[in-house]
Amino acid sequence: MSPKSMLVVLIAASLLAGCAVGPDYVRPNVPMPDHFQGQVEVDQRHVAASADLATWWTGFGDPQLTKYITLALEQNLDLAQASARVAQARAGLGAATAALLPSGNISGQAARVYQSVETPLGQVLNTTPGFDRYGNNYEADFSASWELDMFGGLRRGREAALADYQASEAGAVATRLTVAAQTADIYIAIRGLQARLKVARKQVQTQQDLLATIKLLYGKGLAAELQVRQAEGALAQVQASVPVLEAGLDTAMNALDVMLGAQPGTHRAELMQEHDIPVAPRIATTETPGELLRRRPDLIVAERRLAASNARIGMAIAEYYPKLSLSGLIGSATSVASGNLFTGSANQAAGVLGLRWRLFDFGRINTQIQQTKGQQAEMLAAYRLAALHATEDVENAFSTLVKREEQTAVLNQGVDSLGRARAASFAAYQKGVVSLIEVLQADENLLRASDERAQAQTESARAAVAAFKALGGGWQAGENQAVASK
């Protein structure tokens, strides 16, 4: 190809550089409500502490909870896997970017050959006077090639790789949020189980004291054997609840260690030091449902996957068109002596304009285009569904938090009243005014109410964790450039 022809090809390629077949991506408009239904009730909660959305766990006022979440964000193996996926996506983006650029290669060789005289070439050479069957070959070349992205298939491929990379970055942030929320949830569950165990063990002690009193009265002939057996049965029932709670506590402690990337049992000793159930702080609900689309990383993942699928439609459509490539070679070759390399007589050069066109393969290209369009439709539906689930998560967490706190307030009053009722019934029993059955019933009511209060306190704190997670709390937009740019 003459230099003039080469220049024409390059000018034509540059004129077409802005052309990329396939649909340009436009972020879809997902209808969202103006506010959350439970927002007013959450704003009216009477709590002393408040929490910043980015570091919401500090709002619970529990240093141990903050410590464990910090450890989890440093050591959790799910986060390690997410980081590895980001590295893979970054490499894929690098490969897609490199495909747009020329590639070069340097090669060289030195060979010593011994020519056969039985081949046609050898027979001809053998008739030449002074023919030496030994020979040397030396060659050094620089070659370059460049696929001209005239119809944008490679650029669409880079768009897809970039969107995949951004999705992996957002996925890593989503994993971070999940790890923080799961760590807090397990820790709160541990404190709730410890509170329930404390109630159960206290009730065991109460029942043991009651049984001892009844046996003393029975020994003096002031109580019937039936009352002794009733007290023994009530004691056994309470004692039976303790192993179940202890098993649940062991399981939760093991789960927390795994979240921290440690062997089960690593933090058991310090966790055995009982603390109160953390109290849910105030939840700032300044963000609207629509802003969740820009805040929640799982929604960013869904949106970036949609963008990648859109770009792959263009990649498939580009297969309709011919692909041109330029390649060239500059080098030197000699079979005389290595010292002759790079001399005028040994120099060599070549230029090639390549063409590849799937001219009789349009049926297969059509199916590939239909497949990518189907994938894009699937990703669009997934994105819209993810937005609906995001709002649902927030609404459910808000409702659970408010209702559980209302339940806790009622149970606080109930436990206080039942505690006084139990003391009064036991005093009346000692005076012979009421029967033992009434005392046992008072004990059972007090135990059940105290246990329900501990469960309600636990669930309200866990609902607050779920609300922070649903709101996309746990990261700052500036922490991640790829995610923040979307």
Short mmCIF file of N, CA and C in Angstrom, two decimals, residues 37 66 77 80 89 93 99 113 155 166 168 178 200 211 245 251 270 303 333 355 405 434 468:
data_model
loop_
_atom_site.label_atom_id
_atom_site.label_comp_id
_atom_site.label_asym_id
_atom_site.label_seq_id
_atom_site.Cartn_x
_atom_site.Cartn_y
_atom_site.Cartn_z
N GLN A 37 -43.69 5.84 53.91
CA GLN A 37 -44.93 5.83 54.68
C GLN A 37 -44.65 5.89 56.19
N THR A 66 -18.91 -1.15 68.21
CA THR A 66 -18.07 -0.40 67.28
C THR A 66 -16.77 -1.14 67.00
N LEU A 77 -13.90 -12.21 55.37
CA LEU A 77 -13.47 -12.88 54.16
C LEU A 77 -14.43 -12.64 52.99
N ALA A 80 -12.93 -9.77 51.43
CA ALA A 80 -11.73 -10.15 50.66
C ALA A 80 -12.11 -10.68 49.29
N ALA A 89 -12.33 -7.34 37.61
CA ALA A 89 -13.05 -6.42 36.72
C ALA A 89 -12.14 -5.30 36.24
N LEU A 93 -11.28 -4.33 32.36
CA LEU A 93 -11.36 -2.98 31.79
C LEU A 93 -10.07 -2.61 31.10
N ALA A 99 -7.50 -2.95 23.74
CA ALA A 99 -7.95 -3.39 22.41
C ALA A 99 -8.16 -2.22 21.46
N VAL A 113 21.64 -23.72 9.86
CA VAL A 113 20.92 -24.80 9.19
C VAL A 113 21.91 -25.67 8.41
N ARG A 155 -15.29 0.06 21.15
CA ARG A 155 -15.66 1.07 22.14
C ARG A 155 -16.87 0.64 22.96
N GLN A 166 -17.46 -0.81 37.37
CA GLN A 166 -18.19 0.04 38.31
C GLN A 166 -19.18 -0.79 39.13
N SER A 168 -18.74 -3.92 39.97
CA SER A 168 -17.96 -4.68 40.96
C SER A 168 -17.53 -3.78 42.11
N THR A 178 -23.34 -4.90 54.05
CA THR A 178 -23.93 -6.14 54.55
C THR A 178 -23.13 -6.69 55.72
N ALA A 200 -34.27 -16.00 82.68
CA ALA A 200 -34.57 -17.41 82.95
C ALA A 200 -33.85 -17.91 84.20
N LEU A 211 -39.71 -23.57 95.96
CA LEU A 211 -39.78 -25.00 96.26
C LEU A 211 -39.24 -25.28 97.65
N LEU A 245 -31.63 -21.60 75.29
CA LEU A 245 -31.07 -20.26 75.15
C LEU A 245 -29.55 -20.29 75.09
N THR A 251 -24.26 -20.50 69.31
CA THR A 251 -24.33 -20.38 67.85
C THR A 251 -24.08 -18.94 67.40
N GLU A 270 -14.54 -12.39 76.03
CA GLU A 270 -14.96 -11.00 76.22
C GLU A 270 -16.46 -10.82 75.96
N GLU A 303 -28.00 -1.01 38.26
CA GLU A 303 -28.02 -0.01 37.18
C GLU A 303 -26.80 -0.14 36.28
N ALA A 333 17.05 -8.70 7.69
CA ALA A 333 17.29 -10.14 7.62
C ALA A 333 18.48 -10.39 6.71
N LEU A 355 -8.89 -7.04 6.05
CA LEU A 355 -10.35 -6.94 6.04
C LEU A 355 -10.94 -8.25 6.56
N GLU A 405 -40.74 -0.90 69.47
CA GLU A 405 -40.53 0.05 70.57
C GLU A 405 -41.82 0.31 71.33
N VAL A 434 -53.94 -17.06 99.67
CA VAL A 434 -54.08 -17.58 98.31
C VAL A 434 -53.38 -18.93 98.22
N PHE A 468 -30.90 1.22 58.82
CA PHE A 468 -29.67 1.87 58.36
C PHE A 468 -29.13 1.18 57.10
#
